[in-house]
C-alpha positions as CSV (number, residue, x, y, z in Angstrom):
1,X,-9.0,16.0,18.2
2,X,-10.2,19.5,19.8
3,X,-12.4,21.2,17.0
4,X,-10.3,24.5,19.0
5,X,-6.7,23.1,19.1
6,X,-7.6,22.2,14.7
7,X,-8.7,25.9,14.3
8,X,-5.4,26.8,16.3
9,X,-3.1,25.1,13.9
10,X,-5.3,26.0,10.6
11,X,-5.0,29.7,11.5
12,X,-1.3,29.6,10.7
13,X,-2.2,29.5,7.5
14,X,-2.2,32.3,5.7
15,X,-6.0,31.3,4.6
16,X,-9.2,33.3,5.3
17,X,-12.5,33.0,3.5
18,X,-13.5,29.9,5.2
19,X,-15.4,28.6,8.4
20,X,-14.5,24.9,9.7
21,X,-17.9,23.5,11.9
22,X,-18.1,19.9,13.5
23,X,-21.5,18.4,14.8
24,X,-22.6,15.2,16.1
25,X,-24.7,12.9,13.6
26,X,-25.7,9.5,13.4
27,X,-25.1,7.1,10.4
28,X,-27.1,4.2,10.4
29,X,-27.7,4.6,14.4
30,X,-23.7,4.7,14.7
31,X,-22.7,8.2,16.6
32,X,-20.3,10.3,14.0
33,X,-18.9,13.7,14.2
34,X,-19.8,15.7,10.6
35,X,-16.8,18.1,10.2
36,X,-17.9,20.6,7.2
37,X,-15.3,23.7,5.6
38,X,-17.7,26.2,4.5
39,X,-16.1,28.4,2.0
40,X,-17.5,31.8,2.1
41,X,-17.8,32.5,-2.4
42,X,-19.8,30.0,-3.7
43,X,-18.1,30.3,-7.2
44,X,-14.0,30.2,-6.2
45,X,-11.6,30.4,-9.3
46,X,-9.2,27.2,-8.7
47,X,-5.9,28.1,-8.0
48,X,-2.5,26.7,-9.4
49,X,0.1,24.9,-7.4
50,X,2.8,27.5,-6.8
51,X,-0.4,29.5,-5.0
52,X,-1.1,26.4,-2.9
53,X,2.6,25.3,-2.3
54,X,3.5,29.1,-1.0
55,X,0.1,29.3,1.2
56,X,1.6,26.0,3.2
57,X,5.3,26.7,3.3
58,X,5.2,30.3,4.2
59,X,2.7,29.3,7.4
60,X,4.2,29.4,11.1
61,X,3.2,25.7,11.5
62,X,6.4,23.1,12.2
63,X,8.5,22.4,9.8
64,X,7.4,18.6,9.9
65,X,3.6,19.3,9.0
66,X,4.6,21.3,6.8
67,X,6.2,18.8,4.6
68,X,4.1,16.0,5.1
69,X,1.6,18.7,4.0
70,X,3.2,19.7,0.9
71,X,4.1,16.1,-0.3
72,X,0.4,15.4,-0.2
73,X,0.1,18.6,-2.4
74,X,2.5,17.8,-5.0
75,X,1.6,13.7,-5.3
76,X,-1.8,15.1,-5.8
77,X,-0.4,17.3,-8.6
78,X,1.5,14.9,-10.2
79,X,-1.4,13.1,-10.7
80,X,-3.2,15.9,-12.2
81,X,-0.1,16.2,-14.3
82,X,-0.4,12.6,-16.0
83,X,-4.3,12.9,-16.4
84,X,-4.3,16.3,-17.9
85,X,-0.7,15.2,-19.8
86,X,0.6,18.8,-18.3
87,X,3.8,19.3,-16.8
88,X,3.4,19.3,-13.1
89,X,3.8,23.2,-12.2
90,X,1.4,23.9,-15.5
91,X,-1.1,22.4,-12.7
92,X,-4.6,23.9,-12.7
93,X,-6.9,22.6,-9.6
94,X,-10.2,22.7,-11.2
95,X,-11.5,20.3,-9.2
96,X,-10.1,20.6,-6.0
97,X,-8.7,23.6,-6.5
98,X,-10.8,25.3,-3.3
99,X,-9.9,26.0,-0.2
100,X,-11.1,23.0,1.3
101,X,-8.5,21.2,-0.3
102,X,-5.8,22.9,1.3
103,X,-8.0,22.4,4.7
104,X,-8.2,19.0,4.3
105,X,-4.6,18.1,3.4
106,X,-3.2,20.7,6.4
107,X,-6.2,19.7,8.6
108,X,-5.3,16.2,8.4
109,X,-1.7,16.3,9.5
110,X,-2.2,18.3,11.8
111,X,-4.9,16.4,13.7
112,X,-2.1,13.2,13.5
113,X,0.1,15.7,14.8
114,X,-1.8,16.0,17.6
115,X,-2.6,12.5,18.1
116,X,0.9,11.7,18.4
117,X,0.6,9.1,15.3
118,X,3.8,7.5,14.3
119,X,2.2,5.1,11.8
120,X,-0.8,5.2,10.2
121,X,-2.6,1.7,8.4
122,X,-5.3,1.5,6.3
123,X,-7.7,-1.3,5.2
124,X,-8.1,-1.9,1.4
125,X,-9.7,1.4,-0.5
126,X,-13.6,1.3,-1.4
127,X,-13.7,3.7,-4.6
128,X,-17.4,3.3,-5.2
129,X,-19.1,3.0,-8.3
130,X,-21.3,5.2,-11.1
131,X,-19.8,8.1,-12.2
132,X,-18.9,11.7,-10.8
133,X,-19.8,15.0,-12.7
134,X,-16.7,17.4,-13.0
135,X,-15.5,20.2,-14.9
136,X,-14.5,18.2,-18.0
137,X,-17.6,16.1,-18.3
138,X,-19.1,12.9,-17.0
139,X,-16.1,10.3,-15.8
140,X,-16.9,6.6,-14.0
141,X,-15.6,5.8,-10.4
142,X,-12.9,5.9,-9.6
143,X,-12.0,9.5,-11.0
144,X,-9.2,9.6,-13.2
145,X,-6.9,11.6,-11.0
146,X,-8.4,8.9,-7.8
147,X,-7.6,5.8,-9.7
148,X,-3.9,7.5,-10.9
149,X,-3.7,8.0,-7.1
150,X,-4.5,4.5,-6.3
151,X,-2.0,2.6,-8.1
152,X,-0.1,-0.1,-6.2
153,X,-3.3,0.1,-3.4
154,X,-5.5,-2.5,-3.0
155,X,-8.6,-1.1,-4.2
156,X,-12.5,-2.4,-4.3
157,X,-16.2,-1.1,-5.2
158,X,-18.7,-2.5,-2.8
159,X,-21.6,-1.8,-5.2
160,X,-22.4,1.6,-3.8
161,X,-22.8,4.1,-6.7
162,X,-21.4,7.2,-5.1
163,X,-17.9,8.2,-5.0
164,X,-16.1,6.9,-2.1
165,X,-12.6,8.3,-2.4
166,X,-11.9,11.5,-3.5
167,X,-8.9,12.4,-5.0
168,X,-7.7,14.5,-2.1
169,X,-8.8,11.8,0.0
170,X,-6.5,9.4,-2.2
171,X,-3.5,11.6,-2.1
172,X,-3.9,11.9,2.0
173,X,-4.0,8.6,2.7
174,X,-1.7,7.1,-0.3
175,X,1.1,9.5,1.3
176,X,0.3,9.1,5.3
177,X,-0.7,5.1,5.0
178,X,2.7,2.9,5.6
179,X,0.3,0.0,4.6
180,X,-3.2,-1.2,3.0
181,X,-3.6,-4.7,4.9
182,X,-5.9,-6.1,7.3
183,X,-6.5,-4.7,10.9
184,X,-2.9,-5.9,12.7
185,X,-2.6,-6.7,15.8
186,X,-3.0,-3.8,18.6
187,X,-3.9,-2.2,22.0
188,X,-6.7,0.0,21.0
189,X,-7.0,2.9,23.2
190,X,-9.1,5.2,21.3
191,X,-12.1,4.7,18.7
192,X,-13.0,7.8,16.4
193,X,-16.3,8.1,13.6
194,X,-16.4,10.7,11.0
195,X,-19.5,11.3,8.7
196,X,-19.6,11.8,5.4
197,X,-22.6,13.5,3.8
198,X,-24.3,11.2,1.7
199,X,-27.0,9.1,3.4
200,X,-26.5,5.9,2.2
201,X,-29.0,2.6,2.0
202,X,-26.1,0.0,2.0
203,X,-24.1,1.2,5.2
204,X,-23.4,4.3,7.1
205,X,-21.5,6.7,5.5
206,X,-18.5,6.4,8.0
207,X,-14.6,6.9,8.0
208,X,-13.3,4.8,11.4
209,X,-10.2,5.7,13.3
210,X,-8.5,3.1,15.9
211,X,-5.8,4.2,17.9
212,X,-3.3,2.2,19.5
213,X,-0.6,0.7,20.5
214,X,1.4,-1.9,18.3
215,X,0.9,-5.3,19.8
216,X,3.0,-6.9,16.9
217,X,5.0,-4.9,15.4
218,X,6.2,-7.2,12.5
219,X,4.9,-6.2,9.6
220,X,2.0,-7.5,7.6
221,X,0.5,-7.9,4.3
222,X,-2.1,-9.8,2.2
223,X,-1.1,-13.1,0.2
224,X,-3.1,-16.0,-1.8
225,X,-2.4,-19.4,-1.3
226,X,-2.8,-21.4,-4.4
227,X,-2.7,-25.4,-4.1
228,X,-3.5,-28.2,-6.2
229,X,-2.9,-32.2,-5.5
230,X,-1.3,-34.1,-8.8
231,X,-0.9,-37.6,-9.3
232,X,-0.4,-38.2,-12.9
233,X,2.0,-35.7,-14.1
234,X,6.3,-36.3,-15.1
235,X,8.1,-35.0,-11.4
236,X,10.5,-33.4,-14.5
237,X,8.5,-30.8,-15.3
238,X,8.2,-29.5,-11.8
239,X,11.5,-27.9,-11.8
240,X,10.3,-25.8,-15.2
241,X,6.8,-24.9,-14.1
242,X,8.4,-23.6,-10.5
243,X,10.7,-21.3,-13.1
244,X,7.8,-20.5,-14.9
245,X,5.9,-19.5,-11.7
246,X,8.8,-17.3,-10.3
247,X,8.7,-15.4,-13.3
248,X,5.2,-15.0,-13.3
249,X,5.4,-12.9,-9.9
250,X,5.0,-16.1,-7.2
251,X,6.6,-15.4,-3.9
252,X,7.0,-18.9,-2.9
253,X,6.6,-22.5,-4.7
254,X,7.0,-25.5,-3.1
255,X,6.1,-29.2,-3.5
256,X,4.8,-31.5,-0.5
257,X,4.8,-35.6,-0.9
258,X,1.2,-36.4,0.0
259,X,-1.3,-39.9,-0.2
260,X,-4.7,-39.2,-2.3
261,X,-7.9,-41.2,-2.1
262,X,-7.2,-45.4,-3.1
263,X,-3.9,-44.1,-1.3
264,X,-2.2,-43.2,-4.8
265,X,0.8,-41.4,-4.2
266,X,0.9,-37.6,-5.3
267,X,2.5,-33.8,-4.8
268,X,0.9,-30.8,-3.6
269,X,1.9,-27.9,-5.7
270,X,1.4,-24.9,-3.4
271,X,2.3,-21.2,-4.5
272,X,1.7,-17.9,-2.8
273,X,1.4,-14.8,-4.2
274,X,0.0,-11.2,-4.5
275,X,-3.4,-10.5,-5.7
276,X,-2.3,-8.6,-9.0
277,X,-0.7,-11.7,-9.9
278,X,-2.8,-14.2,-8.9
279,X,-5.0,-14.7,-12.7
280,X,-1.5,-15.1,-14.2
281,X,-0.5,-18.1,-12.1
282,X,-3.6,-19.4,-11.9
283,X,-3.5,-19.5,-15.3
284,X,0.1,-20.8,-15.9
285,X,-1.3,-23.6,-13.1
286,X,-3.6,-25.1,-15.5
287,X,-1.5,-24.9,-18.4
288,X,1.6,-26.5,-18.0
289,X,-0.2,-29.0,-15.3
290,X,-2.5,-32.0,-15.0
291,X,-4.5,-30.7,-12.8
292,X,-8.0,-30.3,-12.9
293,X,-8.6,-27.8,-10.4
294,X,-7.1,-25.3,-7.5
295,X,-7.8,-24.4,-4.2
296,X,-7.3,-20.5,-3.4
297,X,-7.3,-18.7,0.2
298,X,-6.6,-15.8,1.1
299,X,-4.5,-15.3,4.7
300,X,-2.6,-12.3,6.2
301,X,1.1,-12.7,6.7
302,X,3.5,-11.5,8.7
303,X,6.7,-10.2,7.7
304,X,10.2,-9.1,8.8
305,X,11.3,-5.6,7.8
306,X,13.9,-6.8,4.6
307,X,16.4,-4.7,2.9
308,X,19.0,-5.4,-0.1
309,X,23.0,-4.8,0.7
310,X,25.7,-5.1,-1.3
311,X,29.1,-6.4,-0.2
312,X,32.4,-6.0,-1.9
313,X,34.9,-9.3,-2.3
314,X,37.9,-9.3,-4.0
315,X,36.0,-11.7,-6.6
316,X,33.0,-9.7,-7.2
317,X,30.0,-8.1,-5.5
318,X,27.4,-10.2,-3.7
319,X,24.6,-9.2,-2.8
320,X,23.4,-9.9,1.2
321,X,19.8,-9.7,2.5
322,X,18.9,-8.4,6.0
323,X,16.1,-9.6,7.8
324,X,15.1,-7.4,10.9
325,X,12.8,-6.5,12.9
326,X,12.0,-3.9,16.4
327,X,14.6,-5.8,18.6
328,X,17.7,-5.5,15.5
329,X,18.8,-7.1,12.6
330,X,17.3,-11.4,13.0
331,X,19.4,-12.9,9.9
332,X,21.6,-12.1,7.3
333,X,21.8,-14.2,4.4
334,X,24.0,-13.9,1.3
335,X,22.2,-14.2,-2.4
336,X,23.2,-17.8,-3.6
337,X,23.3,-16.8,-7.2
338,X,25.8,-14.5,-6.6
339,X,27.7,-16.3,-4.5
340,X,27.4,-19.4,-7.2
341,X,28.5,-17.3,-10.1
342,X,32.1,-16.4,-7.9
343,X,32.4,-19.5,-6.9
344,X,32.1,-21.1,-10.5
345,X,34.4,-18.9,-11.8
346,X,37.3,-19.0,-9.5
347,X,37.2,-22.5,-8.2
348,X,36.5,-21.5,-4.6
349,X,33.7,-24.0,-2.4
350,X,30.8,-22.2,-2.6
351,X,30.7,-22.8,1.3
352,X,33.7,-20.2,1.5
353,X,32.5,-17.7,-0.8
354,X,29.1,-17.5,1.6
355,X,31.3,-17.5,4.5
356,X,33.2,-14.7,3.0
357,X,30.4,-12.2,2.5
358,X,29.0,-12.8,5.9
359,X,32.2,-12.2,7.5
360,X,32.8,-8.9,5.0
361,X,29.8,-7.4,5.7
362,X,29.5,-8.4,9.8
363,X,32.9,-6.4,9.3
364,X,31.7,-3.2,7.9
């Protein structure tokens, strides 16, 4: 992005007191552009949200940045809100309260602006580690407003002791990111480094951009496959430990008829599931079964775009899932339960009643 065409779209702002500079660094021999907002008092009162809302919704800039700009804002509040138990306008930004907060939200959408980003995907946060000084006293990394931020992101600490992730940095890219997931598949075009301003021994203190075009456009996401060979349990209990393991959060069980060493027959238990559940069913694994051990990998998935309908029949509501992806909708597949539970209590096959509810909602 042109320092220039930035400075442009900041000066719509109504925002003075500040100078925005960008210079060429290297990071551990890596080439990085060092972007710095220099505030002009070195001892700014913070200021509270209404002052930060009005600066960014009464500027000339397009309605669209604007409101990326300002839900940025108020998920950072909100956060502030919970920490400091406060209701959300009673907001105080003490600690990023400056200018260069409102710089660094606006500036950010407005450089994707003029990228022409329609997505943005991010790899798994690195919070760092130690602690960070602020105005209420010593606090570990993550920050308590960061680590509010961070919920439902996957999240690491590589060992560094520095904070990593600010919590404006937290609230940009929790609010901009579509996903946290490996790098998918794409047609890079352009490469980008920024610096940070630490010098750090373990890597260089780098933010990477790529820029491209999709070259899969499914989506994608991060999932643990659990597996475990048994030969000596009752085939009864599978049935209650693949309940059990639905309830704990699995996404998938299955059961595969396999030979084991001396050609003893046996099934391979295999679940998949998301990291924050993966202790529970691990667990639950070696509980309720014989086994003696479990193999864990981790793989990267690939995903049709799903949504949740609902379907109205003259014997009750079903509910129908829709599986789609860039080229339209791929299937559509009523919920069995549902369509069980009607069929049970009217007497109708259960064939018709599934039949039905594709037909009714193909129809609407």
């Amino acid at each position: 992005v042109s320092l220039d065409k930035l400075k442009d779209g900041l000066s719509q702002l109504n925002l003075d007191g500040y100078t925005i500079t960008a210079s060429t660094v290297l990071k551990k021999g890596i080439k990085a552009t060092k972007v710095d907002v220099v505030a002009e008092g070195t001892d700014l009162p913070g200021r509270p949200l209404k002052d930060l809302r009005e600066i960014i919704s009464e500027s000339n800039l397009e309605s669209t940045i604007k409101d990326k700009s300002l839900s940025i804002l108020q998920r950072l509040a909100e956060a502030e809100a919970i920490v400091h138990n406060c209701p959300v306008e009673e907001v105080h930004f003490q600690e990023v309260g400056h200018i260069d907060t409102i710089v660094d939200i606006v500036g950010s959408v407005y450089a994707l602006h003029l990228l022409g980003i329609d997505k943005v995907i991010s790899s798994p946060i690195d919070t760092g580690s130690g602690s960070v000084e602020m105005a209420h006293g010593l606090f570990p990394v993550p920050a308590p407003v960061t680590a509010e931020l961070l919920k439902g992101v996957p999240v690491y600490a590589s060992g560094i002791e520095k904070e990593l992730t600010t919590p404006t940095g937290a609230a940009i890219i929790t609010t901009i990111a579509s996903s946290f997931q490996p790098l998918p598949e794409m047609k890079l075009s352009n490469i980008g480094y920024g610096a940070g301003g630490w010098e750090l021994n373990e890597k260089a203190n780098i933010l990477r951009v790529l820029i491209g075009e999709d070259g899969d456009t499914y989506d994608m996401d991060e999932v643990f496959l659990i597996e475990t060979n048994i030969d000596d349990m009752n085939p009864q209990i599978y049935e209650y430990i693949i309940d059990r393991l639905f309830q704990a959060g699995a996404l998938d069980v299955y059961i595969t008829p396999t030979i084991m060493k001396k050609s003893r027959p046996a099934h391979m238990l295999s679940i998949i599931t998301k990291s924050e559940h993966l202790d529970n069913i691990r667990r639950l694994v070696f509980k309720e079964t014989t086994t003696i051990g479990v193999r864990i990998s981790k793989m990267a998935r690939s995903i049709l775009t799903r949504e949740i309908r609902e379907v109205k029949l003259p014997y009750g509501t079903v509910r129908v899932k829709i599986a789609s992806d860039q080229n339209g909708v791929r299937s559509i597949s009523p919920e069995y339960e549902d369509c069980k539970k009607i069929a049970m209590e009217t007497g109708m096959p259960l064939r018709d009643v599934m039949e039905l509810a594709m037909l009714t909602y193909t129809a609407k």
